[in-house]
PDB file of C-alpha atoms in Angstrom:
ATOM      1  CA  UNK A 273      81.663  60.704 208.549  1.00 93.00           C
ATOM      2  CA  UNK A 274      81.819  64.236 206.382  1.00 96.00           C
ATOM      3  CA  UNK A 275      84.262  63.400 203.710  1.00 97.00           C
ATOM      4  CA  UNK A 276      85.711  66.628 202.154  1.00 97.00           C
ATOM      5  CA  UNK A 277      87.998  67.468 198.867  1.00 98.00           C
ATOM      6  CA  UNK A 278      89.892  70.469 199.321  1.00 97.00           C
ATOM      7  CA  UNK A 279      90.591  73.000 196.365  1.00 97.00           C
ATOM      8  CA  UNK A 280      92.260  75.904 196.627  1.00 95.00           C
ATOM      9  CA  UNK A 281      95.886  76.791 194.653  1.00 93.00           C
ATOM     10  CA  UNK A 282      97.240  78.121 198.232  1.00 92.00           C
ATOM     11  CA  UNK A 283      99.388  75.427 199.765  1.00 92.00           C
ATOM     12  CA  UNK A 284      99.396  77.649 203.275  1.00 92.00           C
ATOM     13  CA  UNK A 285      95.925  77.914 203.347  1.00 91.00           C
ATOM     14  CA  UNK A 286      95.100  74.560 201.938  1.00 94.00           C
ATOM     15  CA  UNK A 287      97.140  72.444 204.526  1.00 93.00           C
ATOM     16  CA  UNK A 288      95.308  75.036 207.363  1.00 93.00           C
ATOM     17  CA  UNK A 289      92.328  73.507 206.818  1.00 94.00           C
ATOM     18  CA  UNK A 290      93.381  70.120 206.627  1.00 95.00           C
ATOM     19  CA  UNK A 291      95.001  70.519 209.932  1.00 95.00           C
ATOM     20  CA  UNK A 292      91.744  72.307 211.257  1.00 94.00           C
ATOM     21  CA  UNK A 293      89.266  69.479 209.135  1.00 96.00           C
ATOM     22  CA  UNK A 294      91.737  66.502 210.478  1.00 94.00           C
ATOM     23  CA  UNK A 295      91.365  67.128 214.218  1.00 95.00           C
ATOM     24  CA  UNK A 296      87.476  66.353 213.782  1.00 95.00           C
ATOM     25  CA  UNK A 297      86.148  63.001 214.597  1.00 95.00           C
ATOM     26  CA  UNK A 298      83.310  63.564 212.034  1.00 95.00           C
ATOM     27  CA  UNK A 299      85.190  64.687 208.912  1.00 96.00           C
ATOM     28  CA  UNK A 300      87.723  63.107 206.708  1.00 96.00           C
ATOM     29  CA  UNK A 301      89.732  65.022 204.110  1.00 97.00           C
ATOM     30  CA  UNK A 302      89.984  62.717 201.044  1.00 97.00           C
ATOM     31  CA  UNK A 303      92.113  64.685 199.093  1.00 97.00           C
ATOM     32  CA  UNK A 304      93.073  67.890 197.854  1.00 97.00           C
ATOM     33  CA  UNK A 305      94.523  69.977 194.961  1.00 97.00           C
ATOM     34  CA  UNK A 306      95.395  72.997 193.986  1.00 95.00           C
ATOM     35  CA  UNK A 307      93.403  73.628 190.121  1.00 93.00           C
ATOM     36  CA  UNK A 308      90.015  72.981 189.407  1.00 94.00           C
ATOM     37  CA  UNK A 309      90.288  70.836 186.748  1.00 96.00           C
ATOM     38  CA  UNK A 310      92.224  68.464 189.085  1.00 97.00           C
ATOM     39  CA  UNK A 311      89.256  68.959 191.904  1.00 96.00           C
ATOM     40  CA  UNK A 312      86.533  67.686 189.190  1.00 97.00           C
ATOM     41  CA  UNK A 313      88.732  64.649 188.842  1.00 97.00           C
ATOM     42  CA  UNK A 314      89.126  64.005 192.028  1.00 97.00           C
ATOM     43  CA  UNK A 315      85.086  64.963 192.764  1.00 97.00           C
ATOM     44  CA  UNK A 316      84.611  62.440 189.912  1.00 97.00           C
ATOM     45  CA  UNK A 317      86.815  59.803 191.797  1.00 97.00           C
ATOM     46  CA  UNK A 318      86.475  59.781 195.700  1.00 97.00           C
ATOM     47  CA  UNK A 319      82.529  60.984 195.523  1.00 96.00           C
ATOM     48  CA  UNK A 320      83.299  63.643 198.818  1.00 97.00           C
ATOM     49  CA  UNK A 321      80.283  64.854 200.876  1.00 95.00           C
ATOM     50  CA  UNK A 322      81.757  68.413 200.788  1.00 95.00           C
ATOM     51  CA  UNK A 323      83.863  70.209 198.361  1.00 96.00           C
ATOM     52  CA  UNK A 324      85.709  73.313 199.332  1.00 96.00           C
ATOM     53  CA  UNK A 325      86.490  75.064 196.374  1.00 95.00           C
ATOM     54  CA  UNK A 326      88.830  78.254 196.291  1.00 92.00           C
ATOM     55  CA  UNK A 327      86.816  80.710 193.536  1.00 88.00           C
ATOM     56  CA  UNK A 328      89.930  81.705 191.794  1.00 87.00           C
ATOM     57  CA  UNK A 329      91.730  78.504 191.140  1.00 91.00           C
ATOM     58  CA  UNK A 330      93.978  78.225 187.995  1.00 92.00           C
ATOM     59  CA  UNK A 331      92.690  76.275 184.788  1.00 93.00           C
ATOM     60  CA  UNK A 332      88.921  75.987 185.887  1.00 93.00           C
ATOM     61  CA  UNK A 333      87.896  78.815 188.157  1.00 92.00           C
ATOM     62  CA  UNK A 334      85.891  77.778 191.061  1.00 91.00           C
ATOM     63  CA  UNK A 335      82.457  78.826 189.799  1.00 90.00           C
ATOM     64  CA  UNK A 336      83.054  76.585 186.531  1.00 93.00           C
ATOM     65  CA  UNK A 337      84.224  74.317 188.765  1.00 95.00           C
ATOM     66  CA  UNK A 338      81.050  74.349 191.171  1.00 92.00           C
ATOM     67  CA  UNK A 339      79.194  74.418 187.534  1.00 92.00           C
ATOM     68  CA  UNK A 340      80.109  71.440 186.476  1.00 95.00           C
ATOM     69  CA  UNK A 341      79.827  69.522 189.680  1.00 94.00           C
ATOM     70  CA  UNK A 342      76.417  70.480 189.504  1.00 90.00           C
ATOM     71  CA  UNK A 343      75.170  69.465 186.413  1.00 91.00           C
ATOM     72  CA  UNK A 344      77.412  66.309 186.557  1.00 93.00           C
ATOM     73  CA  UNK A 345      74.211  63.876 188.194  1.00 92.00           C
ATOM     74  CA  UNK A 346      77.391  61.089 189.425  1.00 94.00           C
ATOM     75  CA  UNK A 347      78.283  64.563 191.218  1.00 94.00           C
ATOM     76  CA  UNK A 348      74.625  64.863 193.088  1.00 89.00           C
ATOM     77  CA  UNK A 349      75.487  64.293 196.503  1.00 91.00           C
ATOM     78  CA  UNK A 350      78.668  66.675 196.617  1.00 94.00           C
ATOM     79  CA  UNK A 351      77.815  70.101 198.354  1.00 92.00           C
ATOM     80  CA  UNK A 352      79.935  72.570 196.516  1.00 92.00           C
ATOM     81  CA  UNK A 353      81.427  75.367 199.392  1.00 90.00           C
ATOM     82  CA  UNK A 354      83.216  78.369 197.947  1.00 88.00           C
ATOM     83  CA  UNK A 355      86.307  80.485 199.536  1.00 88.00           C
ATOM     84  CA  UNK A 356      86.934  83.292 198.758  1.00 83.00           C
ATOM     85  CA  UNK A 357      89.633  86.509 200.463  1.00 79.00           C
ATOM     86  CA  UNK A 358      87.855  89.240 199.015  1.00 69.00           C
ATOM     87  CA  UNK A 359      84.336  88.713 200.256  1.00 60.00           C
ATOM     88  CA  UNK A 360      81.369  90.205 198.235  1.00 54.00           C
ATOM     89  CA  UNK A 361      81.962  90.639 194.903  1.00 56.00           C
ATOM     90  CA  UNK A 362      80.867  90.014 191.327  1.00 64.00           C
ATOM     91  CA  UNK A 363      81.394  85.846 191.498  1.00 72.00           C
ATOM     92  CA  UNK A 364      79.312  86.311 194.416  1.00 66.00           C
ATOM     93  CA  UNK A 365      76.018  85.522 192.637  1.00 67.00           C
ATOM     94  CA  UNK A 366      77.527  83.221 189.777  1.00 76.00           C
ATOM     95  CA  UNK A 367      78.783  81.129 192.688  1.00 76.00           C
ATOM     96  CA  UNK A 368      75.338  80.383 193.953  1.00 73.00           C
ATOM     97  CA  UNK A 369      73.462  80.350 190.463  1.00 74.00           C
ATOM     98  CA  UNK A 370      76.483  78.046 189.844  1.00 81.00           C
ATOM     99  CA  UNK A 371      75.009  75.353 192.571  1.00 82.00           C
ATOM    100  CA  UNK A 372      76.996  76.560 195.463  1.00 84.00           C
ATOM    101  CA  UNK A 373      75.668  75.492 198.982  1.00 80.00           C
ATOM    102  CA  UNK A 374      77.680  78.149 201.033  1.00 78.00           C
ATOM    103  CA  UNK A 375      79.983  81.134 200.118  1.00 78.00           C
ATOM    104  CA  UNK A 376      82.262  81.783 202.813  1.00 81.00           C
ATOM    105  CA  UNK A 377      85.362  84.752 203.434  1.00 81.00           C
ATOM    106  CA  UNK A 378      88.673  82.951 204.409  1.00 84.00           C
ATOM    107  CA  UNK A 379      89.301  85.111 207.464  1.00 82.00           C
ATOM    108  CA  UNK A 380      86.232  82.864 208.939  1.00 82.00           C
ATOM    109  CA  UNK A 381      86.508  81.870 212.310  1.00 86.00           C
ATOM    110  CA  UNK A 382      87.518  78.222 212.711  1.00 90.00           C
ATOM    111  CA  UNK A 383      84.114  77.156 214.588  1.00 89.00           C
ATOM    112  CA  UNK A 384      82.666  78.778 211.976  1.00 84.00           C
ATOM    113  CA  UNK A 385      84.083  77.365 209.222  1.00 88.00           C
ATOM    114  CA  UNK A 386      83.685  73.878 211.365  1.00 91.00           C
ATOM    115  CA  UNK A 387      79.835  74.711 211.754  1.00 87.00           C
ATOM    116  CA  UNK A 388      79.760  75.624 207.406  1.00 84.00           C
ATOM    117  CA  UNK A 389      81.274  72.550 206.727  1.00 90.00           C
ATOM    118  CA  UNK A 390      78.223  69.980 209.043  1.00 89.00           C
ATOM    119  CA  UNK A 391      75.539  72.689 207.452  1.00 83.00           C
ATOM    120  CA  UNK A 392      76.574  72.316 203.754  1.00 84.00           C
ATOM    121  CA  UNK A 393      76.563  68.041 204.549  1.00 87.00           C
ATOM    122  CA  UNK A 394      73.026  68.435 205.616  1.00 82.00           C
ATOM    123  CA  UNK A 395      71.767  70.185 202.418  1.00 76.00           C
ATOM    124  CA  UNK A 396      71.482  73.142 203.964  1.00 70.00           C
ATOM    125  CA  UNK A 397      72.904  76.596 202.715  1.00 63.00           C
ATOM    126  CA  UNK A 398      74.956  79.262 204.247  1.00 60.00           C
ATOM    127  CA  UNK A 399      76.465  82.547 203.944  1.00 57.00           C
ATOM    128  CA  UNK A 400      79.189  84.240 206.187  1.00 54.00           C
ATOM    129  CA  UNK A 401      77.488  86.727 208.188  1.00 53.00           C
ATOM    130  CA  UNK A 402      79.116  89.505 206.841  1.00 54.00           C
ATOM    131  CA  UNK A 403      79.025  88.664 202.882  1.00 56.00           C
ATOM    132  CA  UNK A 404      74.552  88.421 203.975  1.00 55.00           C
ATOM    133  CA  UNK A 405      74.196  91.511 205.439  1.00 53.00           C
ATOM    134  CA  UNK A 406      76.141  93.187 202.649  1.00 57.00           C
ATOM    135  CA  UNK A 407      74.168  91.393 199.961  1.00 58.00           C
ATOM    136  CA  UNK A 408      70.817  92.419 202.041  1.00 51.00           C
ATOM    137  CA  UNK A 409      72.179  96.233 201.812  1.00 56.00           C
ATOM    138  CA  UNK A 410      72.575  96.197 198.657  1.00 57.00           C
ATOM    139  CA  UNK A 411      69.459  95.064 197.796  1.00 53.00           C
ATOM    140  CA  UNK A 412      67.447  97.533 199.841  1.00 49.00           C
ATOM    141  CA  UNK A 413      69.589 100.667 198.269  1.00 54.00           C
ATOM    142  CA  UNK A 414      68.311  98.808 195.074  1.00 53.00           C
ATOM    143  CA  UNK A 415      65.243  98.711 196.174  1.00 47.00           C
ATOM    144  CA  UNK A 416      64.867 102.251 196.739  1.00 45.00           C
ATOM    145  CA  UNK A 417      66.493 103.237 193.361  1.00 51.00           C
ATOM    146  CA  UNK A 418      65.175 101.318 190.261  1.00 47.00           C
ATOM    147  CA  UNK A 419      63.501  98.464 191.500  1.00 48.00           C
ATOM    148  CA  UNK A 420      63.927  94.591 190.612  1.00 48.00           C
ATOM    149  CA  UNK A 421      66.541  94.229 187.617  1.00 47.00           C
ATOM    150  CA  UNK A 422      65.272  94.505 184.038  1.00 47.00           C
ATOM    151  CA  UNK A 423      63.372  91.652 183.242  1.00 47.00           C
ATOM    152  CA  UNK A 424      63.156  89.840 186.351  1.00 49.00           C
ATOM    153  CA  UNK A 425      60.288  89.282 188.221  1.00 60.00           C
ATOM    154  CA  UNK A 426      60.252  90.452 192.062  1.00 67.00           C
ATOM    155  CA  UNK A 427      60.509  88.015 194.193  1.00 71.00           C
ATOM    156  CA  UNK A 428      57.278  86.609 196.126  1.00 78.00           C
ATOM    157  CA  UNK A 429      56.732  87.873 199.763  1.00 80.00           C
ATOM    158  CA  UNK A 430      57.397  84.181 200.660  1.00 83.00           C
ATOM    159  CA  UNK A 431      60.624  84.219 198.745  1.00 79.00           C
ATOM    160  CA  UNK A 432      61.460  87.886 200.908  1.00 78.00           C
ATOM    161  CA  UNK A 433      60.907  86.151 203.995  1.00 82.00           C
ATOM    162  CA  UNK A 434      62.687  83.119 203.624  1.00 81.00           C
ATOM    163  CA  UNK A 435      65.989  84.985 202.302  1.00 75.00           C
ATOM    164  CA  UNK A 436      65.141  87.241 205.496  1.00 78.00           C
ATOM    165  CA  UNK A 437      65.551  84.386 208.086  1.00 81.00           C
ATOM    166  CA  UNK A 438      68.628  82.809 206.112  1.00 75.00           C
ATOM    167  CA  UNK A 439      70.202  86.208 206.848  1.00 68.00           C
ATOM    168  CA  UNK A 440      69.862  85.877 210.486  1.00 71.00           C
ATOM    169  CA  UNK A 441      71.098  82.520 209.810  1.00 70.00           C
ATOM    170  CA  UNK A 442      68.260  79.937 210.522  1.00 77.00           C
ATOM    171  CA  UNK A 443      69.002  76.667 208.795  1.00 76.00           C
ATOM    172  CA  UNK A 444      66.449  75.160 206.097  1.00 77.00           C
ATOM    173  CA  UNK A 445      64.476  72.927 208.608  1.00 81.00           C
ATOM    174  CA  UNK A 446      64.344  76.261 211.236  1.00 85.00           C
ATOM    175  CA  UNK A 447      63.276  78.238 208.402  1.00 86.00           C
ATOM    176  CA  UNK A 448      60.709  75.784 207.516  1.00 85.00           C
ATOM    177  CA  UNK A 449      59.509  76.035 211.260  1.00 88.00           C
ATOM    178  CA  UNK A 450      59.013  79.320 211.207  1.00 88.00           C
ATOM    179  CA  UNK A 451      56.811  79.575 207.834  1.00 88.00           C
ATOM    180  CA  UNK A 452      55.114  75.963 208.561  1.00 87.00           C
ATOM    181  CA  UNK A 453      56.328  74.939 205.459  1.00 87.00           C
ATOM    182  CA  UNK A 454      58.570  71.733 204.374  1.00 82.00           C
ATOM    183  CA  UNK A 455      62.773  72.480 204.378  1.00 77.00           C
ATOM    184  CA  UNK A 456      62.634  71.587 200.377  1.00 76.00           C
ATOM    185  CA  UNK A 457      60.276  74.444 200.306  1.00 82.00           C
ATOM    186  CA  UNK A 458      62.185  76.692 202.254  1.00 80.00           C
ATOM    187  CA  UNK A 459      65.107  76.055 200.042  1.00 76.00           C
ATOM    188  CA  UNK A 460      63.477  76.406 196.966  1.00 77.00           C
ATOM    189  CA  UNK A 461      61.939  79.996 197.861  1.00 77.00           C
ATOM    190  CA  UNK A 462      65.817  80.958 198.870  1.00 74.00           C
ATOM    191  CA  UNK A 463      66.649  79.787 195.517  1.00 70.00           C
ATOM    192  CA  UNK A 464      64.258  81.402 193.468  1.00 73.00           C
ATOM    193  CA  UNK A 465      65.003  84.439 195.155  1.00 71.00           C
ATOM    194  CA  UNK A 466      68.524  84.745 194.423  1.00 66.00           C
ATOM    195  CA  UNK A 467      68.200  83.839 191.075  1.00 63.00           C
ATOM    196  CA  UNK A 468      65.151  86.610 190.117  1.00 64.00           C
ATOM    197  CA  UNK A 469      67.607  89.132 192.071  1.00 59.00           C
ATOM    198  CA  UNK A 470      70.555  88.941 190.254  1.00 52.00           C
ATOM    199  CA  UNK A 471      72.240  92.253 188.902  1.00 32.00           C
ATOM    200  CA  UNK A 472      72.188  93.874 185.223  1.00 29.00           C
ATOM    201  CA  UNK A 473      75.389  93.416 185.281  1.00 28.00           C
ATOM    202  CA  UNK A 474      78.590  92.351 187.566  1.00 28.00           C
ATOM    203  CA  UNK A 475      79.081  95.242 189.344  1.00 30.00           C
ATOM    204  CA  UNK A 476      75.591  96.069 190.582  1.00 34.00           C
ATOM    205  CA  UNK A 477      76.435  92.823 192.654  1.00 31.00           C
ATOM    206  CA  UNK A 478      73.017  91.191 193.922  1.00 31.00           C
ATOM    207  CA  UNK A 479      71.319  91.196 196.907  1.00 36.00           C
ATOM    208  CA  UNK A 480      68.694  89.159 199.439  1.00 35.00           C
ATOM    209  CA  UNK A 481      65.509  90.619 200.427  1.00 35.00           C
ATOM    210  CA  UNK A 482      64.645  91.740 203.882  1.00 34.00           C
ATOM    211  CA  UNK A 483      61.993  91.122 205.546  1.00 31.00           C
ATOM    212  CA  UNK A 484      58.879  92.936 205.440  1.00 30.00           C
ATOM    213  CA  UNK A 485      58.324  93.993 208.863  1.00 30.00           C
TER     214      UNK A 485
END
């Protein structure tokens, strides 16, 4: 059984994915909230699998939020999963350098969001289509202008290619297929990745690599 907390200061949109989470067999909602600083108490208290956090919740915001789940080590096993409406922008990256497993838009499709929810319980990350290949095209016109940001390193031609196949959407263990490498591997070249990558400054945004060739 997936157990999930649900953030997210909406009360519409909340109690539409409760509906949506409470028709699964597999997944149990085991509470909700609408402010972060609620969610890390009740992260703290019912120890969910999954936590879908809203990124702009009032009191803590939902990258402080996903922040402190993360360093919190009685918080380890809770995958952090952010929502967002307004799809790429600047919390994109401080999201994921954050410790978020998955970034998705709300207008997500509900087997979609079904299918982000099982992926983030495995360990494994995602990204809503669209919110990857934006992040990938903003990387190449990067690129092609002044390089890696200033004082980053580029990333590896392992890290390219692993960020390349989560864009398509292959899961850690596929990934790990593919480049005959373990899934903790794979993971950790998609992290290190993102975090060389990240923009001078918020509105540069950040972007994946693409493949080469």
């Amino acid at each position: 059984m997936i157990r999930v907390l649900l953030v997210d200061d909406q009360p519409l949109i909340r109690s539409g994915f409760r509906a949506l989470l409470d028709l699964e067999d597999d997944i149990e909602v085991v509470a909700e909230t609408g402010d972060g600083l609620e969610g890390l108490a009740l992260a703290r208290e019912h120890l969910p699998d999954i936590a879908l956090v809203d990124i702009r919740i009032p009191i803590v915001d939902g990258v402080e939020a996903t922040r402190r789940i993360a360093a919190d080590p009685a918080l380890a096993g809770v995958h952090v999963v952010i929502l967002t409406d307004y799809g790429l922008d600047e919390y994109v990256f401080d999201a994921l350098r954050a410790g978020a497993a998955e970034f998705l838009v709300k207008d997500v499709q509900p087997e979609g969001f079904l299918h982000a929810v099982r992926v983030a319980a495995r360990g494994d990350a995602l990204l809503a289509p669209s919110i990857t290949r934006r992040l990938i095209d903003r990387y190449v016109a990067q690129l092609l202008g002044t390089g890696a940001p200033a004082g980053l390193e580029e990333p590896t031609a392992r890290e390219r290619e692993a960020v390349a196949l989560v864009a398509r959407g292959l899961s850690n263990d596929q990934i790990a297929d593919r480049m005959v490498i373990s899934p903790l591997t794979a993971k950790t070249h998609v992290n290190w990745a993102m975090t060389k990558l990240r923009a001078r400054d918020h509105d540069e945004g950040i972007g994946a690599v693409h493949s080469a060739g």
